[in-house]
Tab-separated table of C-alpha atoms and ligand atoms in Angstrom:
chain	number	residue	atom	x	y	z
A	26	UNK	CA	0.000	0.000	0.000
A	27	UNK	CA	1.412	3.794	-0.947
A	28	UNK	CA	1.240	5.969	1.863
A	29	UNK	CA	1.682	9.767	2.169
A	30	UNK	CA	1.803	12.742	4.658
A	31	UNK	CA	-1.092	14.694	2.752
A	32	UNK	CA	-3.020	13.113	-0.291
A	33	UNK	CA	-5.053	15.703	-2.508
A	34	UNK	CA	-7.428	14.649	-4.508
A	35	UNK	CA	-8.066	17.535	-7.500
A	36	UNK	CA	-5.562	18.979	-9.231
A	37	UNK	CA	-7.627	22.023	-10.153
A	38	UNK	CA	-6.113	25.708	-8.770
A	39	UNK	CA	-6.646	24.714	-4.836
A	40	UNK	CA	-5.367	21.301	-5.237
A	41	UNK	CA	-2.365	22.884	-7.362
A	42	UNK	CA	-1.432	25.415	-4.869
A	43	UNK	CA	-1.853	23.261	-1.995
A	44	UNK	CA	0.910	20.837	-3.058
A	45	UNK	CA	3.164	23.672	-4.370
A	46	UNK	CA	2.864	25.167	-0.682
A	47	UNK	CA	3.512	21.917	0.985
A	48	UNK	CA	6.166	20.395	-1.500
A	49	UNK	CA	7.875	24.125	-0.564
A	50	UNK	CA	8.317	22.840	3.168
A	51	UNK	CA	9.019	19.336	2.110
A	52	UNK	CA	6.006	17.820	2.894
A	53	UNK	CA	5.350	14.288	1.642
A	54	UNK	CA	2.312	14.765	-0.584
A	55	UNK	CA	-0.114	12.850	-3.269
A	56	UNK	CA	-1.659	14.807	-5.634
A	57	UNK	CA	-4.005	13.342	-7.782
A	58	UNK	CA	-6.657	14.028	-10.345
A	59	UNK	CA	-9.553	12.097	-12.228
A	60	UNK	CA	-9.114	13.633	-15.567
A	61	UNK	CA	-6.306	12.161	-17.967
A	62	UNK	CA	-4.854	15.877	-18.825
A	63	UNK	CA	-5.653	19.643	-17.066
A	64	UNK	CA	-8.014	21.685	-18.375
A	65	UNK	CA	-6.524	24.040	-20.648
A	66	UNK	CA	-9.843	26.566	-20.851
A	67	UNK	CA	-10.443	29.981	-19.937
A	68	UNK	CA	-13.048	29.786	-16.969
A	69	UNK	CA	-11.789	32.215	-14.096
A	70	UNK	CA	-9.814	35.109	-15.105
A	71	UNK	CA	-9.470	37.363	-12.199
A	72	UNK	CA	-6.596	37.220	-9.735
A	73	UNK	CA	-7.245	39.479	-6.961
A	74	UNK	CA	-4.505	40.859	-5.125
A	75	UNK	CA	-4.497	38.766	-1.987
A	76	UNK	CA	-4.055	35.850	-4.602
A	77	UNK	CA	-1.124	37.272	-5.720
A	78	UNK	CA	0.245	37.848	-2.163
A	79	UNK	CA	-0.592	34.283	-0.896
A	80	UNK	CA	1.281	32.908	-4.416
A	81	UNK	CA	4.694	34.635	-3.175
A	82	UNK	CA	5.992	31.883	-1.276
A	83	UNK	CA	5.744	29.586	-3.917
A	84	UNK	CA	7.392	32.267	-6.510
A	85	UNK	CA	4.445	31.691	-8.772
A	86	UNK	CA	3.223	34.996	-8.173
A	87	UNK	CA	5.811	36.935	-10.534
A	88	UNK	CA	5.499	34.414	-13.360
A	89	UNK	CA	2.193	35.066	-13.456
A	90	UNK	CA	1.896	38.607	-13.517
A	91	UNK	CA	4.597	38.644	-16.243
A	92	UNK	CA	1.637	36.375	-18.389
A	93	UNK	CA	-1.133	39.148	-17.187
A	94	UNK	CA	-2.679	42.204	-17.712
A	95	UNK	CA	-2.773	44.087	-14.866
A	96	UNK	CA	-6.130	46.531	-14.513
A	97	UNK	CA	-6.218	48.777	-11.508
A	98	UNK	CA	-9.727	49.546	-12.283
A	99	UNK	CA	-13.132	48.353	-11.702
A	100	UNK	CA	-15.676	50.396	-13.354
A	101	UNK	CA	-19.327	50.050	-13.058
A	102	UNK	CA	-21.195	51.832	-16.249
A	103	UNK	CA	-24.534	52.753	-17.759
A	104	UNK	CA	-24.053	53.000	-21.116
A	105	UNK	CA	-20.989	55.650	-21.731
A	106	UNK	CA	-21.817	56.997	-17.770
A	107	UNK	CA	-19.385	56.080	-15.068
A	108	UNK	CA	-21.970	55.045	-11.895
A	109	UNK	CA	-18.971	53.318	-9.638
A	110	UNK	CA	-15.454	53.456	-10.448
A	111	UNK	CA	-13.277	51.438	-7.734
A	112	UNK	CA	-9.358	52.123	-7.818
A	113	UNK	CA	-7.520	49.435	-6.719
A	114	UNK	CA	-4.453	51.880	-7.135
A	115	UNK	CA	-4.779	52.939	-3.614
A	116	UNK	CA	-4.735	49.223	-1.871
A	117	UNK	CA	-1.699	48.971	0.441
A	118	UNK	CA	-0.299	45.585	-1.244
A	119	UNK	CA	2.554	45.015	-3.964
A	120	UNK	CA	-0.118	44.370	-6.314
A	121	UNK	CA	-2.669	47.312	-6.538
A	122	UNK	CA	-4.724	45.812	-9.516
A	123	UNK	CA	-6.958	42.973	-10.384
A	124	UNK	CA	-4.858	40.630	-12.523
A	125	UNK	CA	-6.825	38.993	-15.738
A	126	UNK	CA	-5.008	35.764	-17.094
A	127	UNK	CA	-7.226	32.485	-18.154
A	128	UNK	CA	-7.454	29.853	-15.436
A	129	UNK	CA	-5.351	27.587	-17.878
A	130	UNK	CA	-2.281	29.855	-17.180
A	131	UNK	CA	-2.467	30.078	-13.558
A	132	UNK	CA	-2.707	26.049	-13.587
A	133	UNK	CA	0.031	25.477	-15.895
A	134	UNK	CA	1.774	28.227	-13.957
A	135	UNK	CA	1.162	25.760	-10.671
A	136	UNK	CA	2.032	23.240	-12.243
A	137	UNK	CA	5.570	24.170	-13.721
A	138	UNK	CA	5.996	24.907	-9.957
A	139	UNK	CA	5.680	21.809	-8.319
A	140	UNK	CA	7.352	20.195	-10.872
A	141	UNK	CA	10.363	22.261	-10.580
A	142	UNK	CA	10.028	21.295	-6.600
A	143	UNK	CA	9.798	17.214	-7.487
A	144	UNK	CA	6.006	16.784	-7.613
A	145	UNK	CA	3.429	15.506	-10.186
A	146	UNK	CA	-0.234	14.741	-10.283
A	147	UNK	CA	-1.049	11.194	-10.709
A	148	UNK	CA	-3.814	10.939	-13.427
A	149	UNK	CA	-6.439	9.422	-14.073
A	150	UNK	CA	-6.915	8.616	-10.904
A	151	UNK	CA	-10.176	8.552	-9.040
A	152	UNK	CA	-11.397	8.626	-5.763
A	153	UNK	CA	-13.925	6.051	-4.813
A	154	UNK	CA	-14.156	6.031	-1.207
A	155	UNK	CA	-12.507	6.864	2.623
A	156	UNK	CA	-12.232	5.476	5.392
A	157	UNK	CA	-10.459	7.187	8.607
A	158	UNK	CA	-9.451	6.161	12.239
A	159	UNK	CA	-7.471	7.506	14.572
A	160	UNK	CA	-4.172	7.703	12.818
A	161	UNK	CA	-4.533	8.175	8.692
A	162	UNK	CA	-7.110	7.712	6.153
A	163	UNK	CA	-7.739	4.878	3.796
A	164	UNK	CA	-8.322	6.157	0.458
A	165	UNK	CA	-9.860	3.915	-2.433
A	166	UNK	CA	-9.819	4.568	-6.183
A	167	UNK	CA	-11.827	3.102	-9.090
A	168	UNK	CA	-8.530	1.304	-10.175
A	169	UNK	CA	-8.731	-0.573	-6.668
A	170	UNK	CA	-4.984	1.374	-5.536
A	171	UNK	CA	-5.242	2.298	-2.079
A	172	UNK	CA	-3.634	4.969	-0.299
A	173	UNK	CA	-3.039	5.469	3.108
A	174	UNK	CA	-2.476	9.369	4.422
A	175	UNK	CA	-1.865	11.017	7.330
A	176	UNK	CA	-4.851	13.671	6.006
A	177	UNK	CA	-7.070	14.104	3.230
A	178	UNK	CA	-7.959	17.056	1.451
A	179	UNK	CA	-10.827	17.207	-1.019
A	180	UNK	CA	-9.858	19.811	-3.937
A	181	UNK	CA	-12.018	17.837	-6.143
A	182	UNK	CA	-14.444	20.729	-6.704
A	183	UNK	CA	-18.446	21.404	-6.315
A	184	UNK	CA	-19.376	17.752	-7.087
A	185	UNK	CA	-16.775	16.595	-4.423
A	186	UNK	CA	-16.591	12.824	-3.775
A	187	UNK	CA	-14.536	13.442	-0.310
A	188	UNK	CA	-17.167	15.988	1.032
A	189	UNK	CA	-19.532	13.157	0.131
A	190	UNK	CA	-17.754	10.257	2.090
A	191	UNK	CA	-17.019	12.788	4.992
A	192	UNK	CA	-20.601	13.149	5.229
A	193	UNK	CA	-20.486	17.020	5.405
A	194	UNK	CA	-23.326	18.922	3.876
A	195	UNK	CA	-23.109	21.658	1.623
A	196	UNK	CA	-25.816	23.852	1.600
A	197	UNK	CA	-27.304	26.649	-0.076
A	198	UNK	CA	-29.637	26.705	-3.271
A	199	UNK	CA	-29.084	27.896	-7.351
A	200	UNK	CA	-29.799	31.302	-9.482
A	201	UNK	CA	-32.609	30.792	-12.078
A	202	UNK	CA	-29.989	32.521	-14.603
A	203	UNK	CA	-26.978	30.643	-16.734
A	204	UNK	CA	-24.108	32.880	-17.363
A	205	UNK	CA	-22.706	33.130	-21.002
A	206	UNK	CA	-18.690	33.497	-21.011
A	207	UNK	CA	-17.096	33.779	-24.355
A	208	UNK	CA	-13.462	35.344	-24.747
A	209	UNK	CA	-14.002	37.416	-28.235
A	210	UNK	CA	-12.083	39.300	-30.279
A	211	UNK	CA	-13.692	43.059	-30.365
A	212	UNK	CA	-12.732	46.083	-32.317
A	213	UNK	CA	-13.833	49.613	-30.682
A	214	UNK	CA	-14.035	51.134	-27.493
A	215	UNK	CA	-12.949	47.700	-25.741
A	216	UNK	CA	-11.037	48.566	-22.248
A	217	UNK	CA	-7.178	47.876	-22.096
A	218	UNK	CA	-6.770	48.300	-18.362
A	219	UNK	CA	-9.946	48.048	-16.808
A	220	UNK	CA	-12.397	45.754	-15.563
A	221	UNK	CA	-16.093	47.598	-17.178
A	222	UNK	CA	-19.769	46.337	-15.945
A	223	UNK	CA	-22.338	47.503	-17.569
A	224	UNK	CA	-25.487	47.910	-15.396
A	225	UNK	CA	-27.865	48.492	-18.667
A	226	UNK	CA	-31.924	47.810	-18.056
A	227	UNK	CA	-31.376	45.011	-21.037
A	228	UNK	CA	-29.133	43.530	-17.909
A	229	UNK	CA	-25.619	43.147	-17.074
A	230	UNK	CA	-22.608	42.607	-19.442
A	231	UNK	CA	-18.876	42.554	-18.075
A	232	UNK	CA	-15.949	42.860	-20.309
A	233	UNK	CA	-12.250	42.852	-19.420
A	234	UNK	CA	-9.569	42.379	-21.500
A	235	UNK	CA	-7.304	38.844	-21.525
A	236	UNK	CA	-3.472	38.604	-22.379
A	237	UNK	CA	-3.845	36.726	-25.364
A	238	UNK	CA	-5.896	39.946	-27.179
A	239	UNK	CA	-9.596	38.399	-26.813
A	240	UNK	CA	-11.771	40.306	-24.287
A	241	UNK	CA	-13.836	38.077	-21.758
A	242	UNK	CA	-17.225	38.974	-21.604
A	243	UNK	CA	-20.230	37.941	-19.229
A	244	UNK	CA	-23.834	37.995	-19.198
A	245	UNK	CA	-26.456	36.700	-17.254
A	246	UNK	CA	-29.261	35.829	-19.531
A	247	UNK	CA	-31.869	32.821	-20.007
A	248	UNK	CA	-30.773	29.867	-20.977
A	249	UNK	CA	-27.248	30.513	-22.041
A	250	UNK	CA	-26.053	27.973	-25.492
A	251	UNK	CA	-22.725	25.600	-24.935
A	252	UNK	CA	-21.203	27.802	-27.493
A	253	UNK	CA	-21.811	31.215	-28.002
A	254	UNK	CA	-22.020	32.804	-31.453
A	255	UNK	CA	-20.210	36.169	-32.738
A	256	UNK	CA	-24.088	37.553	-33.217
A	257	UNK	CA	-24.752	36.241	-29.828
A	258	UNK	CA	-22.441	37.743	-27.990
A	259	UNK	CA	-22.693	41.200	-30.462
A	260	UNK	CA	-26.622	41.137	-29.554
A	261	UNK	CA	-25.528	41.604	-25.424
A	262	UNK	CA	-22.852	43.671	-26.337
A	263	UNK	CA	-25.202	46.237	-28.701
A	264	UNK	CA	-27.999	46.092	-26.078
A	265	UNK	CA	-26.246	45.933	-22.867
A	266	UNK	CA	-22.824	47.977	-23.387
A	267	UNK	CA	-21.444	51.037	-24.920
A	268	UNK	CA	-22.207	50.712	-28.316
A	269	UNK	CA	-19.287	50.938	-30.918
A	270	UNK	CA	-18.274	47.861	-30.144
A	271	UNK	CA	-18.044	45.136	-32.999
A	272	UNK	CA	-17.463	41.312	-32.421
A	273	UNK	CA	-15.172	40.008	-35.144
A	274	UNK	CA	-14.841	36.038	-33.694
A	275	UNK	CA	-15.385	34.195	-30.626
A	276	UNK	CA	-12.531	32.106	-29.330
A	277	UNK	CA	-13.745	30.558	-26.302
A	278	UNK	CA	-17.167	30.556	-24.720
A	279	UNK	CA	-18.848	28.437	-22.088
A	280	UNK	CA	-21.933	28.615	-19.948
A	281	UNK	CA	-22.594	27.908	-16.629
A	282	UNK	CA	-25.393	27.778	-13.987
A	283	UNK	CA	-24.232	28.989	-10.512
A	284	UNK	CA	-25.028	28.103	-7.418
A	285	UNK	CA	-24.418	29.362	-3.921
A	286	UNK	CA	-23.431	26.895	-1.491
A	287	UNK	CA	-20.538	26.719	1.734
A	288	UNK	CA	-19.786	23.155	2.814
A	289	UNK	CA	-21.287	22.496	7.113
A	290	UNK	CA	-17.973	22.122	8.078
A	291	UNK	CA	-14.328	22.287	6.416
A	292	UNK	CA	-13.424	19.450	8.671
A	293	UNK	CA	-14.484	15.985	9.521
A	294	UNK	CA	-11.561	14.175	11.658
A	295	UNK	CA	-8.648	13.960	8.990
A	296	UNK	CA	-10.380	14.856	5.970
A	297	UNK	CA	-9.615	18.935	4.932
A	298	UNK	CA	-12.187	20.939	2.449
A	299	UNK	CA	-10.682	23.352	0.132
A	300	UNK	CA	-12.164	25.486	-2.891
A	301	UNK	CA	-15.042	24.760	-5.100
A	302	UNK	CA	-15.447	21.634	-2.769
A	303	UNK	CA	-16.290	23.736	0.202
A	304	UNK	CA	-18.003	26.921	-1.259
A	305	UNK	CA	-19.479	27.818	-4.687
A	306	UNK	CA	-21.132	31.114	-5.728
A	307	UNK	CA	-21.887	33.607	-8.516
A	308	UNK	CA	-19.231	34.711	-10.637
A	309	UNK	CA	-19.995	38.240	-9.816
A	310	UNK	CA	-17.131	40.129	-8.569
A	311	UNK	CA	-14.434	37.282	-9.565
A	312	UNK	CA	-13.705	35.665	-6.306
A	313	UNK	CA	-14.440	31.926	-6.989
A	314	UNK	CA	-10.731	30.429	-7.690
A	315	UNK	CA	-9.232	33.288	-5.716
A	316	UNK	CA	-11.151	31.858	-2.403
A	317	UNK	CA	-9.687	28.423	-3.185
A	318	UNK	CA	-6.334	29.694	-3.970
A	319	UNK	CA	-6.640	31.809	-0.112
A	320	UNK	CA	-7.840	28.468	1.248
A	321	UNK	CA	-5.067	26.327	-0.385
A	322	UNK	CA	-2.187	28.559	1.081
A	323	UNK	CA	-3.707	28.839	4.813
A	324	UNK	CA	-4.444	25.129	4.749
A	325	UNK	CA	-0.921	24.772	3.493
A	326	UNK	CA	0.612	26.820	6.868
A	327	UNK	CA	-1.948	24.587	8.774
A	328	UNK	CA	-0.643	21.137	7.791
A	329	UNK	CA	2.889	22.083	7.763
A	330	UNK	CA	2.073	23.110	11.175
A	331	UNK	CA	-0.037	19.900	12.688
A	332	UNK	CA	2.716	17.752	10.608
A	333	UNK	CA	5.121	19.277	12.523
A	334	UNK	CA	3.606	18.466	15.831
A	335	UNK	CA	1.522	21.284	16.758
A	336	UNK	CA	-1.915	20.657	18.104
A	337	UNK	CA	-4.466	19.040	16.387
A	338	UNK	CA	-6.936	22.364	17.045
A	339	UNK	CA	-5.138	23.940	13.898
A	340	UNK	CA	-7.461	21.784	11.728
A	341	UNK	CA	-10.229	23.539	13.429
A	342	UNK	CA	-9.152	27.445	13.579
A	343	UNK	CA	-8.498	25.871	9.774
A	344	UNK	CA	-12.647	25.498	9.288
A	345	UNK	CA	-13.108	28.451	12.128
A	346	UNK	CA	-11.601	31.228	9.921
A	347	UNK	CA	-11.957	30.085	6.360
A	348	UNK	CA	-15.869	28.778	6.375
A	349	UNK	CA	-16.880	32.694	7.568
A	350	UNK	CA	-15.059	34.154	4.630
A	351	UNK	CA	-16.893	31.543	2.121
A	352	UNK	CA	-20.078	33.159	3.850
A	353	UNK	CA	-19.267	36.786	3.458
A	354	UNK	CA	-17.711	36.135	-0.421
A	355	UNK	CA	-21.533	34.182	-0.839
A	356	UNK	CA	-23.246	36.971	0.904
A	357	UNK	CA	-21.182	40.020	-1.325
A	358	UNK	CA	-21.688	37.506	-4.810
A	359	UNK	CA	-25.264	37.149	-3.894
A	360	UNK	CA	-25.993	40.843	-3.335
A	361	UNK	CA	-24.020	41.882	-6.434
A	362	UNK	CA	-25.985	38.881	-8.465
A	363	UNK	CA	-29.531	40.323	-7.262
A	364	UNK	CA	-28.494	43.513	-8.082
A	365	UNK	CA	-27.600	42.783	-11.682
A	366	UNK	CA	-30.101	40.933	-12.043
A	367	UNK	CA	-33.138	42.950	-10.789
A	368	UNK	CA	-36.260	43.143	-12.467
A	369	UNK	CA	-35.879	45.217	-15.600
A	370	UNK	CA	-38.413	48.177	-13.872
A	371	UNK	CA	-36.364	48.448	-11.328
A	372	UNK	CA	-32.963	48.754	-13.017
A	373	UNK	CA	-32.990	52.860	-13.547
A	374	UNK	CA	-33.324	53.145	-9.337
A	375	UNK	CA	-30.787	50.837	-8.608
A	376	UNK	CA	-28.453	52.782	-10.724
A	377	UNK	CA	-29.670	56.206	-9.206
A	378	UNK	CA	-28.434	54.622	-6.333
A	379	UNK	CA	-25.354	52.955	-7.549
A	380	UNK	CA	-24.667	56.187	-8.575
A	381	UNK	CA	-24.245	58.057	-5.080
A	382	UNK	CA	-22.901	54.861	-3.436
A	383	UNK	CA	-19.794	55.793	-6.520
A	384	UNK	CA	-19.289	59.392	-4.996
A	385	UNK	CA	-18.519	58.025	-0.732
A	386	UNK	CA	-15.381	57.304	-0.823
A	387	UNK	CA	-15.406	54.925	1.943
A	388	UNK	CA	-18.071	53.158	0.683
A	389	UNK	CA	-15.828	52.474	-2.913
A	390	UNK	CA	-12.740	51.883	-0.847
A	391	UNK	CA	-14.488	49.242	1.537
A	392	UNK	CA	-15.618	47.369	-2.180
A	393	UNK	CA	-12.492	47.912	-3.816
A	394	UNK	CA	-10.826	46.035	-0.012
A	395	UNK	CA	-13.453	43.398	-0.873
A	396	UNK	CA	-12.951	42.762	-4.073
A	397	UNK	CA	-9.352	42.084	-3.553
A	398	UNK	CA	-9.520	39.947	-0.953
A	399	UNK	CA	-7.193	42.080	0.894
A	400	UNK	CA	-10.059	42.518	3.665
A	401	UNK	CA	-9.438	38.931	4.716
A	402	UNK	CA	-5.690	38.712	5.263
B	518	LIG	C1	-16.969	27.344	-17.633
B	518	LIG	C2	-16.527	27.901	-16.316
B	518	LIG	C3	-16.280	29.247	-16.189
B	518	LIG	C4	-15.890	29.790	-14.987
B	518	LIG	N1	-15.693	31.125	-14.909
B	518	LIG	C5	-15.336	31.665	-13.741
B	518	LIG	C6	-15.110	33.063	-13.628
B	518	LIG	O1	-15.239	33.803	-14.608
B	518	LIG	N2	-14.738	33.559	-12.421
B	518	LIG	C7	-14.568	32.740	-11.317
B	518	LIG	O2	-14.197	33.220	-10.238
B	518	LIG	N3	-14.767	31.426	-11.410
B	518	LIG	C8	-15.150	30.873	-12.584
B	518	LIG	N4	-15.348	29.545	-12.664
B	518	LIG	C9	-15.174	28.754	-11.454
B	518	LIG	C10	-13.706	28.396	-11.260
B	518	LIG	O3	-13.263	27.739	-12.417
B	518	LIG	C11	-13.628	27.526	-10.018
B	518	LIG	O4	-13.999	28.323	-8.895
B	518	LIG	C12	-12.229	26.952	-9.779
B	518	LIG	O5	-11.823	26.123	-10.836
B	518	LIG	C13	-12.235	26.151	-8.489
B	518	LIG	O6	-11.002	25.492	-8.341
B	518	LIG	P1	-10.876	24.150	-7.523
B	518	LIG	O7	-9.471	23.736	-7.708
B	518	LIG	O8	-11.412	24.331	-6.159
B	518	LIG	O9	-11.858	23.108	-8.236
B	518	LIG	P2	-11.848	22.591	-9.737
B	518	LIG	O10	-11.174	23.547	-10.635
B	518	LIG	O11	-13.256	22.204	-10.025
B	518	LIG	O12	-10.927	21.292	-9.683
B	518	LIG	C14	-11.374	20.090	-9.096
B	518	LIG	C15	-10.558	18.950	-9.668
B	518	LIG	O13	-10.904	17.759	-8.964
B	518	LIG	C16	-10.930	16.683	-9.866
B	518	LIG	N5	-11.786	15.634	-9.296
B	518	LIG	C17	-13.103	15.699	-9.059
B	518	LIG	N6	-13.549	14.558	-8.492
B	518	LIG	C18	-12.470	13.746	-8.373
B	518	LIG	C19	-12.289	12.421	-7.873
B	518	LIG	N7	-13.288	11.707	-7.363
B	518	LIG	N8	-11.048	11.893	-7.919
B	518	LIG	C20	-10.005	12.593	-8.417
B	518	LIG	N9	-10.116	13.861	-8.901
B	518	LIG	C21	-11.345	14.429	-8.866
B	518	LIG	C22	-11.477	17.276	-11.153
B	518	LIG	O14	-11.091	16.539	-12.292
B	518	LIG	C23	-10.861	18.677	-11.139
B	518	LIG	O15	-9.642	18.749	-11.879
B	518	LIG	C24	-15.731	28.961	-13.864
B	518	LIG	C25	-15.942	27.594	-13.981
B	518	LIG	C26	-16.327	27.054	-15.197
B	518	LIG	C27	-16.549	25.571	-15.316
């Protein structure tokens, strides 16, 4: 039977950054994933600034803004009017700016890393079942290996099969809207350095641009297709944004459904909850991988920590201070989500209001603190 300090199962961004921060402190770990390569699509392309602060110790953090555009800020329109600009110029961090790169470069990024420390994921390789006692976890997979390990952590995302055989709940409920991604190629008034939302009564439309020349674009709107088309995405963009803008092709696109959902308990004995496993929720305001990332790197000090022979009450202040933050990023998501996505009558008012809310100061600086996840060091 293999055994190991920490196995991980998911190799997504949490599972990725988790054994970069462990193999760092030469901790024995297993990494492994059910898929037979990484996914090399777009999906989350917002690093917040706390991201790129918990990324240091691993040095992944300069490689990846190198691969980035950095946009300082975060502007909230109506049409051509500016209702909420937030300047992330201000933050007190090395990195004043919300990075945009494509979740495939911030993986292969990760990746590079722990294979320049002596790691790999093992793939495909899926988890079936656990079973724990007092001193490790018995871990099962399809292909009948087993695994014994000190801990378990699940970074196998919203579907997670370790949540499951922990027995912790994850509750919470769905949004009647699907989201439409698609990174396009525009020509026009497309920003450069800026992350725009456009708060139009037709509904919301972000754009941002993307390293590679493309500019990501989201919109909420009833049932979104697999693949969006170029006079898909230019209908959203013509009723929803600027104007001016033209959609010449559509590289990548995707849909999703989103729900909003924290995990009952990070913990259960020596099984861990990380990312998408323990907390999913609306896209709004970019913090979905970022959370995982900020969970991977505190779990990371935690282990290293409990390996080491500290108490086993780490695994606990572990669940204690993460789980709250997955609540407050699902309350701010949720509030942002409703807002967008008020009833069409009400849209003018809630931009009145969005509007003032733009000119306190305070009350931009306490979003823009938010929004980079600085709030929660
Ligand atoms: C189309 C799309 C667009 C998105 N866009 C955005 C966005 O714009 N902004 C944003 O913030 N977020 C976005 N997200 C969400 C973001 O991608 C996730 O929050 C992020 O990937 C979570 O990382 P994770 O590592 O926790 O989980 P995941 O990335 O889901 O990784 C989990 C891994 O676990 C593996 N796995 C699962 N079960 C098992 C098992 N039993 N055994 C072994 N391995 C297993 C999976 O193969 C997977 O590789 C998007 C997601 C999708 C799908």
């Amino acid at each position: 039977m293999k055994t190991t300090d920490v196995l991980i199962v998911g190799a997504g961004p949490t599972g990725l950054t988790l054994a970069a921060s462990l193999l760092v402190k030469g901790v024995d770990v297993m990494l492994v994933d059910r898929q037979t390569e990484g996914a090399n699509t777009s999906r989350a392309a917002a690093v917040n600034a706390r991201t790129l602060e918990v990324l240091e110790p691993i040095d992944v953090t300069r490689r990846l803004v190198k691969e980035g555009i950095e946009a300082p800020r975060f502007v909230i329109r109506d049409g051509a009017k500016v209702l909420l600009a937030l300047d992330f110029s201000a933050l007190q961090t090395a990195y004043p700016y919300t990075l945009l790169a494509p979740q495939s470069t911030t993986e292969r990024l990760l990746l590079e890393r722990i294979h320049e420390l002596g790691g790999d994921v093992t793939r495909p390789k899926v988890l079936a079942t656990l079973a724990q006692d007092d001193s490790g976890v018995t871990a099962t997979f399809t292909d009948e290996d087993v695994v014994r390990a000190r801990y378990v952590v699940g970074a196998d995302g919203m579907h997670s099969t370790v949540r499951e055989q922990a027995g912790i709940g994850f509750s919470g409920g769905s949004y009647e809207h699907s989201f439409l991604l698609a990174d396009a190629h525009l020509t026009g008034d497309a920003p450069t350095d800026e992350v725009r939302l456009f708060w139009a009564s037709e509904g919301l439309t972000v754009v941002a641009p993307l390293p590679d020349g493309t500019f990501r674009v989201v919109a909420p709107i009833d049932d979104a297709p697999e693949e969006p088309s170029v006079a898909l995405v230019q209908k959203i963009l013509d009723d929803r944004g600027p104007g001016g803008i033209t959609v010449t092709e559509v590289a990548w696109g995707s849909r999703f459904r989103i729900h909003h959902r924290v995990a009952d308990a990070y913990r259960a004995g020596r099984i861990l909850l990380a990312g998408d496993a323990a907390h999913v929720h609306s896209p709004a305001g970019g913090q979905g991988m970022n959370l995982g990332i900020q969970d991977a790197a505190a779990l990371a000090d935690t282990l290293v920590a409990v390996l080491d022979g500290g108490p086993d009450s780490l695994l606990d202040d572990y669940s204690a201070t993460r789980r709250p933050i997955a609540q407050q990023v699902v309350e701010l998501t949720d509030r942002l989500t409703k807002l967008a996505t008020l009833p069409r009558a009400l849209r003018p008012v809630r931009n009145v209001f969005l509007g003032i809310v733009g000119h306190i100061p305070w009350a931009t600086r306490a979003l823009a603190s938010r929004l980079s996840g600085l709030v929660y060091r």
